[in-house]
mmCIF file of C-alpha atoms and ligand atoms in Angstrom:
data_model
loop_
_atom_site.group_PDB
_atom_site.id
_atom_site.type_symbol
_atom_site.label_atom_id
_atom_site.label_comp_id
_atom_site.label_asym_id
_atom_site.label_seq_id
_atom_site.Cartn_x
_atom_site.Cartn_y
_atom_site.Cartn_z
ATOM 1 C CA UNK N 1 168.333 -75.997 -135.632
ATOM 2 C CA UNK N 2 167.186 -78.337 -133.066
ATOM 3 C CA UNK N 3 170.725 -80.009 -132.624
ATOM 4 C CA UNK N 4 171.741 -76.662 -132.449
ATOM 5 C CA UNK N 5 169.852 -76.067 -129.576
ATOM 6 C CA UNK N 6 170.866 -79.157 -127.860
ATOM 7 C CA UNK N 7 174.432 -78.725 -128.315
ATOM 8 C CA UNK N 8 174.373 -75.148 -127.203
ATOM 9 C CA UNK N 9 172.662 -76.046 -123.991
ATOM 10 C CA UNK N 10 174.980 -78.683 -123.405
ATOM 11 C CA UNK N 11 177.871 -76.438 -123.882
ATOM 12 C CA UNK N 12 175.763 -73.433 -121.789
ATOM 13 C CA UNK N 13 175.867 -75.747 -118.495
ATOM 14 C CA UNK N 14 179.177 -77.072 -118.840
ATOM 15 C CA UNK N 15 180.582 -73.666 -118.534
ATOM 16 C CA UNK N 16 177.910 -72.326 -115.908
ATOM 17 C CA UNK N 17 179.161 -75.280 -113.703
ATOM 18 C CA UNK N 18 182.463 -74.975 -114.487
ATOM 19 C CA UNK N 19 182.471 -71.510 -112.941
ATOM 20 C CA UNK N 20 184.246 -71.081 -110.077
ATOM 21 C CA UNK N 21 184.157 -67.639 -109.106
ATOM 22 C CA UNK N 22 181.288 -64.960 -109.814
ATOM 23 C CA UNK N 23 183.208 -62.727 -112.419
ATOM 24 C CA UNK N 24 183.641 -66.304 -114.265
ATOM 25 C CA UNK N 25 180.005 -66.621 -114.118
ATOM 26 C CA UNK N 26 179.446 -63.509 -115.101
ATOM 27 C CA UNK N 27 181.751 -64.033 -117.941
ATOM 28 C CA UNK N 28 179.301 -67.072 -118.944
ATOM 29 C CA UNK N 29 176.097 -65.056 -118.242
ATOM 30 C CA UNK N 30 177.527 -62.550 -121.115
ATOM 31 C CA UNK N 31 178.688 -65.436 -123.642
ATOM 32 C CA UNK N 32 175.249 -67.259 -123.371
ATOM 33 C CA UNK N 33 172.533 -64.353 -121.867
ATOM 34 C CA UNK N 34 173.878 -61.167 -123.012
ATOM 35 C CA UNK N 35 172.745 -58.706 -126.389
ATOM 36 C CA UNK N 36 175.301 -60.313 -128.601
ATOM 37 C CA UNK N 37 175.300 -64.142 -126.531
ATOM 38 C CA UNK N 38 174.833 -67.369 -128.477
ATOM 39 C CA UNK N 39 171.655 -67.556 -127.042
ATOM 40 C CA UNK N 40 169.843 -64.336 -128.511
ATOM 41 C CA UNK N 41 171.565 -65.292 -131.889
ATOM 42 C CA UNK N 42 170.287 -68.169 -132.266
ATOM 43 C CA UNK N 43 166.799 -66.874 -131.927
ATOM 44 C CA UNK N 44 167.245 -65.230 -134.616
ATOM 45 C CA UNK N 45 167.623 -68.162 -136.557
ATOM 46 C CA UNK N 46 164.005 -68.759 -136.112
ATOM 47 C CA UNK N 47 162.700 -66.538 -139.032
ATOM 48 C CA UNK N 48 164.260 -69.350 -141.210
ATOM 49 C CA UNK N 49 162.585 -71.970 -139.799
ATOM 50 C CA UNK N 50 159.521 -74.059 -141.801
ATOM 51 C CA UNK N 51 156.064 -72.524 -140.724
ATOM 52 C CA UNK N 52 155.183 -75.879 -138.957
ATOM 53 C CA UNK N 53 158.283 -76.943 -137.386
ATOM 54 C CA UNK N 54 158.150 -72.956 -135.693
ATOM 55 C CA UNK N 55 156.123 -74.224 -132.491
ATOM 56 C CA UNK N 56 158.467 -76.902 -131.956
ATOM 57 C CA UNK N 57 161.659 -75.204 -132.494
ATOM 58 C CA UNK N 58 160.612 -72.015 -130.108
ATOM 59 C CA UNK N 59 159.315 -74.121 -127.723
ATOM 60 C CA UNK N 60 162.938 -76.091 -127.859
ATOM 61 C CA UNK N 61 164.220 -72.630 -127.462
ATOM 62 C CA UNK N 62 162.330 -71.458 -125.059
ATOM 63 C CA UNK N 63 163.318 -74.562 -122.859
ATOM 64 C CA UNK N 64 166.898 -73.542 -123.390
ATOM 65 C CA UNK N 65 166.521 -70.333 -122.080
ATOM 66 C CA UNK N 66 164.578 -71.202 -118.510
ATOM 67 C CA UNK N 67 167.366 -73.930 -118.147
ATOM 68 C CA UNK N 68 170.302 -71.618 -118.713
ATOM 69 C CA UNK N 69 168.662 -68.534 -116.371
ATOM 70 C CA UNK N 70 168.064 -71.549 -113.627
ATOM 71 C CA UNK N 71 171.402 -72.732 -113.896
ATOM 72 C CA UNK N 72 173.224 -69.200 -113.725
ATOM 73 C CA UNK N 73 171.023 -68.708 -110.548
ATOM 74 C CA UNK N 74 171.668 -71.964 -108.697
ATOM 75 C CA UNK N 75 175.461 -71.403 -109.303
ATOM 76 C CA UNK N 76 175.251 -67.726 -108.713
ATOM 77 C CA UNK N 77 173.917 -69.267 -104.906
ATOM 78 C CA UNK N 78 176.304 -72.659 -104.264
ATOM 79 C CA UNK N 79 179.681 -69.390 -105.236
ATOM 80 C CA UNK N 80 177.829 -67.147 -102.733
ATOM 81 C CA UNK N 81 177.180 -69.837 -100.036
ATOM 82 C CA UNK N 82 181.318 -71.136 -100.677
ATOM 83 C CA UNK N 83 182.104 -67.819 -99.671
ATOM 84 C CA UNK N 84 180.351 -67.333 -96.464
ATOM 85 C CA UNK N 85 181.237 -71.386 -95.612
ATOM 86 C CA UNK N 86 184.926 -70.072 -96.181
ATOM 87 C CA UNK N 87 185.007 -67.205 -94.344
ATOM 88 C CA UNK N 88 183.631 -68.718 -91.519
ATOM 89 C CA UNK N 89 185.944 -71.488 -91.588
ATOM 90 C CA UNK N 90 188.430 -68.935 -90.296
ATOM 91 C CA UNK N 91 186.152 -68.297 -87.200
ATOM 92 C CA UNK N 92 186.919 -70.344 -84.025
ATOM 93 C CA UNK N 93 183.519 -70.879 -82.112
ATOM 94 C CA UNK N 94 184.989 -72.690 -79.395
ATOM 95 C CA UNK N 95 187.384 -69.741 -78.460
ATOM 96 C CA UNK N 96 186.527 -67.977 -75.936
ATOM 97 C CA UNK N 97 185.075 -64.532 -76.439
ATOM 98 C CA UNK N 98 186.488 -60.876 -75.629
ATOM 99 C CA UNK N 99 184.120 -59.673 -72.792
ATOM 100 C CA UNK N 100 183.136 -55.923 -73.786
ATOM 101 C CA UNK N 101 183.974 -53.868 -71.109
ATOM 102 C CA UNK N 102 181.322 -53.026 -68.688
ATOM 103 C CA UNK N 103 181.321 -48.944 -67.003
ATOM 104 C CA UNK N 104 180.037 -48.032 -64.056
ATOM 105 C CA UNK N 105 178.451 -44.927 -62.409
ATOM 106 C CA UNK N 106 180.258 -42.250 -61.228
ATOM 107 C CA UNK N 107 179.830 -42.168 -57.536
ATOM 108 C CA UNK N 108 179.382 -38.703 -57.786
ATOM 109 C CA UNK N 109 176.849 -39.216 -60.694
ATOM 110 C CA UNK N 110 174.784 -42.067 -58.378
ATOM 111 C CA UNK N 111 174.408 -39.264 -55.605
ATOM 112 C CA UNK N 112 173.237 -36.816 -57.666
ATOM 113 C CA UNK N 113 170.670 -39.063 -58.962
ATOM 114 C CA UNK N 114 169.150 -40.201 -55.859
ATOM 115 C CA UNK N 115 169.552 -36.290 -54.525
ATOM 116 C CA UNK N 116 167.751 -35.299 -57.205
ATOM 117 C CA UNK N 117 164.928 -38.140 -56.912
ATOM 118 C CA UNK N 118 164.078 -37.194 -53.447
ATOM 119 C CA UNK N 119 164.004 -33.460 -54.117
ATOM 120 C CA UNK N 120 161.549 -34.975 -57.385
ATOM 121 C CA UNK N 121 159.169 -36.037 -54.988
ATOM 122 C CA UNK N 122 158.940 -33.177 -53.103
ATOM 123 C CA UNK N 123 158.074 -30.985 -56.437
ATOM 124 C CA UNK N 124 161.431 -30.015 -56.825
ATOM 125 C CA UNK N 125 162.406 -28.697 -60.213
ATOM 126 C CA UNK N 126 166.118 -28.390 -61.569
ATOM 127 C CA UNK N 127 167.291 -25.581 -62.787
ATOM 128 C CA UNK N 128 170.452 -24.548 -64.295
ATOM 129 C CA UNK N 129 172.909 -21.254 -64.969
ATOM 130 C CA UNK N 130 176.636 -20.822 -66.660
ATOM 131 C CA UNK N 131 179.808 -21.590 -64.410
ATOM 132 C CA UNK N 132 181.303 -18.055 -65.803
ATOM 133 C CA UNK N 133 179.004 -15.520 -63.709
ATOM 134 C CA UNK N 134 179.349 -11.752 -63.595
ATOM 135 C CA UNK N 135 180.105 -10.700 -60.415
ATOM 136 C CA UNK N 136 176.620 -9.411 -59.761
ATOM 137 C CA UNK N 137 174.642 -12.824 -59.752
ATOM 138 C CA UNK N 138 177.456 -14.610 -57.469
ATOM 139 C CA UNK N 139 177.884 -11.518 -55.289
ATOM 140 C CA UNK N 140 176.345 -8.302 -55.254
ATOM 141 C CA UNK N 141 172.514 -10.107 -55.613
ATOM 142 C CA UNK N 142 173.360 -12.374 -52.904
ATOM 143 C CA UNK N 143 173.639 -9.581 -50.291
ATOM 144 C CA UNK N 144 177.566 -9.745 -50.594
ATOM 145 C CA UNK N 145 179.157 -6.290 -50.650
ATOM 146 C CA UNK N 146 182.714 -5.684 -52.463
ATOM 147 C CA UNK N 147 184.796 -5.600 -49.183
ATOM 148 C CA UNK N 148 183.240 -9.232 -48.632
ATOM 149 C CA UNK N 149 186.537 -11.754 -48.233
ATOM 150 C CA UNK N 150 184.497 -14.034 -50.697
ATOM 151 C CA UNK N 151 184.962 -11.697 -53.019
ATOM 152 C CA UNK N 152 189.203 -11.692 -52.731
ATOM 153 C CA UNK N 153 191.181 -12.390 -56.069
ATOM 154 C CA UNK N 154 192.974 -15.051 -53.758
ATOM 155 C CA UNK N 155 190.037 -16.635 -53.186
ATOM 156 C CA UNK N 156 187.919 -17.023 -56.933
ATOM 157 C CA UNK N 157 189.124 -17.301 -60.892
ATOM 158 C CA UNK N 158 188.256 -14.157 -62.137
ATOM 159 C CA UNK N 159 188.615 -13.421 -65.801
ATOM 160 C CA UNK N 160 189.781 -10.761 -67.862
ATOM 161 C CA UNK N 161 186.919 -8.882 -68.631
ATOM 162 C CA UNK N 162 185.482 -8.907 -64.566
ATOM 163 C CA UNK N 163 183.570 -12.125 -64.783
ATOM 164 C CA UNK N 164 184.306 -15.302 -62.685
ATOM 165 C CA UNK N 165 184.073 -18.981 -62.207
ATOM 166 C CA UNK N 166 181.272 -18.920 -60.019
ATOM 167 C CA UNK N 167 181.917 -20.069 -56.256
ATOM 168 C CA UNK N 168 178.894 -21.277 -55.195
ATOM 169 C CA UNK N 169 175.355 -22.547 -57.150
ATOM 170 C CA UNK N 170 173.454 -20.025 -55.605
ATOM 171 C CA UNK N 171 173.924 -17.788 -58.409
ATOM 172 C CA UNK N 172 171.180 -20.162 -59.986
ATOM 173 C CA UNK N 173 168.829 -19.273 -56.991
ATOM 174 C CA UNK N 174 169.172 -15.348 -58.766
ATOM 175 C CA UNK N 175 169.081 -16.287 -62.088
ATOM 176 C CA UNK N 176 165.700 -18.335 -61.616
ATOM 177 C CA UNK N 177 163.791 -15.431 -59.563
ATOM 178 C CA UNK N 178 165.277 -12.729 -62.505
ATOM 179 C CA UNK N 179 163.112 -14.974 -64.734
ATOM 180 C CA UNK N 180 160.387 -16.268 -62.944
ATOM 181 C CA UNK N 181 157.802 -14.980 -60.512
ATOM 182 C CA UNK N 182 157.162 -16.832 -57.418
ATOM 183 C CA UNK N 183 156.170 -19.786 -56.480
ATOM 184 C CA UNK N 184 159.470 -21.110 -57.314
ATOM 185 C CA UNK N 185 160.684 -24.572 -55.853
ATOM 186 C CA UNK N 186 164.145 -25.192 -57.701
ATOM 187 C CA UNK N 187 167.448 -27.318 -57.303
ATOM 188 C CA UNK N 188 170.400 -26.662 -58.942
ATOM 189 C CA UNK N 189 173.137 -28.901 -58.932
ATOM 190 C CA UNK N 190 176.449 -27.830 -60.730
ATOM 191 C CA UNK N 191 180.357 -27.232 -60.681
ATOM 192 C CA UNK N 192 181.826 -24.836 -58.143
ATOM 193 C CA UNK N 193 185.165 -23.011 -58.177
ATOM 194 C CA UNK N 194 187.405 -21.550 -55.717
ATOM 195 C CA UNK N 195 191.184 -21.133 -55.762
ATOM 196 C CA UNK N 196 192.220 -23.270 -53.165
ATOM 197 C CA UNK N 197 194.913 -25.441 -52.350
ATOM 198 C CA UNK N 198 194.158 -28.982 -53.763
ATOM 199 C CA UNK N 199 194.568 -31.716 -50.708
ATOM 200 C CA UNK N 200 192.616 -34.575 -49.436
ATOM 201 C CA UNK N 201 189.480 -32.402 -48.625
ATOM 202 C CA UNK N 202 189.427 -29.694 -51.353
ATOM 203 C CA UNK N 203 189.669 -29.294 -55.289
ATOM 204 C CA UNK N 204 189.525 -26.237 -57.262
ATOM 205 C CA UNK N 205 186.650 -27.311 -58.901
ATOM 206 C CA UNK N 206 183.783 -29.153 -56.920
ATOM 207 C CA UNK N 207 180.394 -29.826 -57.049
ATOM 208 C CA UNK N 208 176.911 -28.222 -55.299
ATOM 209 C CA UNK N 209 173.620 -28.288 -55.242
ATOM 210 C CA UNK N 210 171.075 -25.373 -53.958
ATOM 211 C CA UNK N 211 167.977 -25.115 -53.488
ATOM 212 C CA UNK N 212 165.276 -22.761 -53.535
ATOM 213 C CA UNK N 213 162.070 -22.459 -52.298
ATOM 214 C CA UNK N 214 160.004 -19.241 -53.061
ATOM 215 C CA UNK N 215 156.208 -18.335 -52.373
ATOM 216 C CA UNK N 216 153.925 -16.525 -49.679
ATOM 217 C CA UNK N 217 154.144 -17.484 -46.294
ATOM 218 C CA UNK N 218 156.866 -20.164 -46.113
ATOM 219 C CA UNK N 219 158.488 -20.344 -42.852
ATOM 220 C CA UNK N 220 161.399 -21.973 -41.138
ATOM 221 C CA UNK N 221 159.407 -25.030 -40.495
ATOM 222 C CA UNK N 222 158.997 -25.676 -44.411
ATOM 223 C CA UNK N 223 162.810 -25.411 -44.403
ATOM 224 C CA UNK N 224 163.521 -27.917 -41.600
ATOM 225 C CA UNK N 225 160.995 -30.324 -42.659
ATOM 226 C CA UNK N 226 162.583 -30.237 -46.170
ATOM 227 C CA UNK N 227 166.247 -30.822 -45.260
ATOM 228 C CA UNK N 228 164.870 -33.412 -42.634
ATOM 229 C CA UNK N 229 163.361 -35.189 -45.035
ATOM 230 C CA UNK N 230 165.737 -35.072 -47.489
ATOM 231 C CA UNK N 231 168.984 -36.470 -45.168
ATOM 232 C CA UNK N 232 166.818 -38.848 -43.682
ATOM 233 C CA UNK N 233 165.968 -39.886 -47.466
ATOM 234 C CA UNK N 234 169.808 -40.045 -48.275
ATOM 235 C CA UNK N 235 171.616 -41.382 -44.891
ATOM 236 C CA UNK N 236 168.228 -43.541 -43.521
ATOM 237 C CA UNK N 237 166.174 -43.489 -40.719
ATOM 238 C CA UNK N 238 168.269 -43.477 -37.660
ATOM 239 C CA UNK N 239 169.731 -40.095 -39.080
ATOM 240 C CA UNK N 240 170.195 -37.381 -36.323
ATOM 241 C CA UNK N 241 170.244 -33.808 -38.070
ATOM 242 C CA UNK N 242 171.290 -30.436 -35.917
ATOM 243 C CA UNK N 243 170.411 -26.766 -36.982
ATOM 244 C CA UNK N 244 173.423 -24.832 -35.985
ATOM 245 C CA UNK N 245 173.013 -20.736 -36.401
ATOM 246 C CA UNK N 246 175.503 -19.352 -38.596
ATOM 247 C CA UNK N 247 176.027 -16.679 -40.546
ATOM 248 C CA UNK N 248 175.521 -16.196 -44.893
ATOM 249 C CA UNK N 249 175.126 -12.277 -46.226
ATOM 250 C CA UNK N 250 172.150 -13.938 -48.590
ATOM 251 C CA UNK N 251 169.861 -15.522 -45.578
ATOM 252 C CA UNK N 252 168.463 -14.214 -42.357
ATOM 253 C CA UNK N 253 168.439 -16.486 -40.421
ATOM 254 C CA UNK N 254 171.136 -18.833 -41.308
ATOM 255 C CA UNK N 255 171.694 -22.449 -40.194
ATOM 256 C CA UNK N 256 174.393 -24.893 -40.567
ATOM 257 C CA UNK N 257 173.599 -28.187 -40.587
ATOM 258 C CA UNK N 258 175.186 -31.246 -38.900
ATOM 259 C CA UNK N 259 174.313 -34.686 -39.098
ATOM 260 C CA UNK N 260 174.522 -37.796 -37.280
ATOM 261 C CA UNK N 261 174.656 -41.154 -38.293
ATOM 262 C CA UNK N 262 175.502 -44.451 -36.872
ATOM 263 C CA UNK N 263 178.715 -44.709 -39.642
ATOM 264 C CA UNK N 264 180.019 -41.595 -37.801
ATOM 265 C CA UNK N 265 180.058 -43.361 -34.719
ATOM 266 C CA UNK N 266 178.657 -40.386 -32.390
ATOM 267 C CA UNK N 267 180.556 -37.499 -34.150
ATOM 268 C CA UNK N 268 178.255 -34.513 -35.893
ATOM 269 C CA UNK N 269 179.119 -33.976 -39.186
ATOM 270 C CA UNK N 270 178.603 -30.415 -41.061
ATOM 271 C CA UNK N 271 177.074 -30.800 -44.646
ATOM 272 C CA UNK N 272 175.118 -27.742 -45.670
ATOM 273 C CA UNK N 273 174.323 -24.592 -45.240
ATOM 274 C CA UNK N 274 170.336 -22.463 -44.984
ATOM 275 C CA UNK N 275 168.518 -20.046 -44.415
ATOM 276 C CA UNK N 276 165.344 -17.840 -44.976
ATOM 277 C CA UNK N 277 166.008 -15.373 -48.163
ATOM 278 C CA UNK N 278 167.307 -11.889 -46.844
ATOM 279 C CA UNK N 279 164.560 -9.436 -47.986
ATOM 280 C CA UNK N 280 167.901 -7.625 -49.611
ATOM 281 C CA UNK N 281 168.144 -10.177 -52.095
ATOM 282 C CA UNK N 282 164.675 -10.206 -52.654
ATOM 283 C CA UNK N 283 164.936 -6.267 -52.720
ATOM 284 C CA UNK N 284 167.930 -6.775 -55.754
ATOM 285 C CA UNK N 285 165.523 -9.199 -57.406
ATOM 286 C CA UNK N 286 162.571 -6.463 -57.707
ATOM 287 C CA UNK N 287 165.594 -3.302 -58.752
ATOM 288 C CA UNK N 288 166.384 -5.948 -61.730
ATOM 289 C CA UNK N 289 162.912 -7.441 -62.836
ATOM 290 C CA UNK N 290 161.152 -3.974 -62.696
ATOM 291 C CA UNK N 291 158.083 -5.207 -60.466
ATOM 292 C CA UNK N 292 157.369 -6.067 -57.567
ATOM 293 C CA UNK N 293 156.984 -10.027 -57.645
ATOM 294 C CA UNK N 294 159.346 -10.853 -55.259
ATOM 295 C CA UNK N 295 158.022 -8.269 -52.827
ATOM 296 C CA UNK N 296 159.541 -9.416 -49.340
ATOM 297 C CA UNK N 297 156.547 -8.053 -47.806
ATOM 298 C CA UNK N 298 154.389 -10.356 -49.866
ATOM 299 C CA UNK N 299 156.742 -13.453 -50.193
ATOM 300 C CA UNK N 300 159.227 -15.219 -48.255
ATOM 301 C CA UNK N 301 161.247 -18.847 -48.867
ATOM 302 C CA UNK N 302 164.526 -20.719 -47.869
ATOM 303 C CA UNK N 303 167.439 -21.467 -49.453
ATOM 304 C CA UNK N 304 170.140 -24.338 -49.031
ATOM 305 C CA UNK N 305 173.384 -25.508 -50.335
ATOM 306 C CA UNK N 306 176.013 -28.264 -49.815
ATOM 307 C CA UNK N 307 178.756 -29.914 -51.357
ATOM 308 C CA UNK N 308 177.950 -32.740 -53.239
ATOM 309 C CA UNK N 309 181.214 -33.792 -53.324
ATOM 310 C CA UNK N 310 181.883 -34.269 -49.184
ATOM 311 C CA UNK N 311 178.146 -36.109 -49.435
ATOM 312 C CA UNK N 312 179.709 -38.761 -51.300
ATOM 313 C CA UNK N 313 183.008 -38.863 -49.405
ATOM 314 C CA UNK N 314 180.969 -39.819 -46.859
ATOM 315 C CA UNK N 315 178.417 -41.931 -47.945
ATOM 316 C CA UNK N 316 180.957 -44.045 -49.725
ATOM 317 C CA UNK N 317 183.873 -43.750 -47.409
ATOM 318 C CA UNK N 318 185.937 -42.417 -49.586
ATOM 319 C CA UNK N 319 189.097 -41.282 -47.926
ATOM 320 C CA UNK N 320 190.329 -38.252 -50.076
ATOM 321 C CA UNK N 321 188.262 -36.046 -52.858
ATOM 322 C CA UNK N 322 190.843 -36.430 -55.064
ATOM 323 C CA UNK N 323 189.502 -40.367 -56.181
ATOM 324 C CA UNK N 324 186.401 -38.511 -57.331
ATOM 325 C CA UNK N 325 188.602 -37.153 -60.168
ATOM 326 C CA UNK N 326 191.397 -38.878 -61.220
ATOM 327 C CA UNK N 327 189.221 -41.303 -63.116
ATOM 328 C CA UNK N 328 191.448 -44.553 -62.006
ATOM 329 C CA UNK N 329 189.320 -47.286 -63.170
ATOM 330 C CA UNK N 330 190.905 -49.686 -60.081
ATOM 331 C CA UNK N 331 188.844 -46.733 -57.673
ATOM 332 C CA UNK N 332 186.136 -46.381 -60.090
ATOM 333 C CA UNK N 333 185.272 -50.154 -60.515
ATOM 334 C CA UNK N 334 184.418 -50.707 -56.711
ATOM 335 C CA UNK N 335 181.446 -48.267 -57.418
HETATM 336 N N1 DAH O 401 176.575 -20.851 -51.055
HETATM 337 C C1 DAH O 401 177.005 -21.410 -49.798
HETATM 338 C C2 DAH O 401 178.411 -21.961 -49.961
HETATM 339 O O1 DAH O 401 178.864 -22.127 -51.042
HETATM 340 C C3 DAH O 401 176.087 -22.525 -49.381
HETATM 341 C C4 DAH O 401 174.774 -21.997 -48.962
HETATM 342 C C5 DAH O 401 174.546 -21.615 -47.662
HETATM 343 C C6 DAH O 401 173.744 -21.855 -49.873
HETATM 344 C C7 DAH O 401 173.334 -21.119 -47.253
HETATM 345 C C8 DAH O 401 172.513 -21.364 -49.491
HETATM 346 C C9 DAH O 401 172.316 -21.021 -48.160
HETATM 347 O O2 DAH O 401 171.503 -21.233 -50.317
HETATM 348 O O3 DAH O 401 171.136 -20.520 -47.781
HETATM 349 O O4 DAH O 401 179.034 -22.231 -48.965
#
């Protein structure tokens, strides 16, 4: 029995060693390990062994068994680590590598974050509303009447069943007073649509922001103090900024406003448009909520909107609105 054991062992390592790949070893793990191996049959040799050569003999056995599992795990580890060694043999180190390509932000996008930082800090909240609008929140709530030229098929996408692309953000400024009661302080930045001829200075599809400001007693000092603050925020210090009277159906009184910087070289630049909320819009408000929360007796607030778009153009010098989206990374990069 004991020769046995020596001879099987012998034989056992041999073949573990001579594996050399793991369904070989495997193979050997079966033949020696498994239910039906040499090893496990052997065992059962032990019933026939003399009562006082037994401790010997298992321990002989036992031996076997340890050195077999050890040996099927050591070369189970040297196939495994051949492997890896090979694979990376195929790898290069001293290539050079393929540098991931980096993006950028929009220049739009990197306006509209700093816009929306300085509005932040002036407890400015955003809020948003669809770009399909019925004609009531882009129009008819905004103090626009249907004979309005806004309001032309030539002018706005309308769609079959009467609703439109809407042409401004201020439908947000409705939206937000249909669901909230005052004090509201809201921006809303979003797409804009009109059907106009695409050239260097317009697209079909541009971009806004309004603002609201809602609550009792806010005057047209809140209003210029916010819009001063906020270009002087964007375009620095030096910034020169004009209220122009003007004319919008949803305001009374209106203002455009200019700036001037030194980039401009002494030219005034329109970039937005405000006002102090007609009391008719606040009037539609209190028809559609069914109270009177936005009583223009009670409350008053400003309004503002500008192109996001023509902001950029001319932060950036960018020469023609198109850039913004034809996505060419060769534009896109310098950003
Ligand atoms: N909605 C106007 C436009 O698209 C911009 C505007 C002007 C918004 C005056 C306002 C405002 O809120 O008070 O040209």
């Amino acid at each position: 029995m004991e020769a046995q054991i020596e001879s099987l062992q012998a034989e056992a390592l041999a073949a573990i060693n001579a594996a050399e790949t793991s369904a070989a070893l495997d193979a050997a793990r079966v033949k020696y390990m498994g239910r039906a191996g040499a090893i496990p049959l052997l065992s059962e040799g032990m019933r026939t062994v003399a009562k006082e050569d037994k401790a010997r003999v298992g321990k002989a056995l036992n031996a076997l068994r340890t050195d077999v599992t050890a040996a099927l795990e050591a070369r189970e580890y040297a196939l495994a680590h051949a492997a890896d060694a090979a694979a990376l043999s195929q790898i290069d180190v001293t290539l050079p590598g393929i540098a991931p390509l980096r993006g950028s932000i929009h220049p739009l996008t990197q306006l509209l974050d700093k816009a929306v930082r300085i509005f932040r800090r002036m407890g400015f909240a955003i809020a948003e509303g669809p770009d399909i609008e019925t004609e009531w929140h882009c129009f008819d709530a905004l103090n626009t009447p249907p004979h309005h030229p806004a309001r032309n098929e030539q002018d706005t996408f309308y769609m079959p069943d009467g609703r439109l692309l809407r042409t401004h953000t201020s439908t947000v400024q409705i939206r937000t007073m249909e669901n909230q009661p005052p004090p509201v302080r809201i921006i809303a930045p979003g797409a804009a649509y009109r059907r106009d001829e695409v050239d260097a200075t317009h697209l079909a599809q541009f971009t806004q922001m309004e603002g609201l400001y809602v609550a009792e007693k806010v005057s047209v000092a809140d209003l210029k103090g916010t819009i001063e603050f906020f270009f002087r925020e964007l375009f620095g210090e030096g910034t020169a900024i004009r209220f122009r009277p003007h004319f919008f159906p949803f305001t009374e009184p209106s203002f455009e406003i200019d700036i001037q910087t030194a980039s401009l070289g002494g030219k005034w630049m329109e970039l937005a448009g405000c006002g102090m909320v007609d009391p008719a819009v606040f009037e539609q408000i209190c028809s559609r909520r069914l109270d009177r929360a936005y009583d223009p007796d009670k409350v008053s607030g400003f309004a503002f909107g500008f192109g996001l778009d023509r902001l950029a153009m001319n932060l950036t010098g960018i020469p023609d609105i198109r850039m913004l989206v034809e996505n060419d990374l060769r534009f896109l990069k310098q950003f």
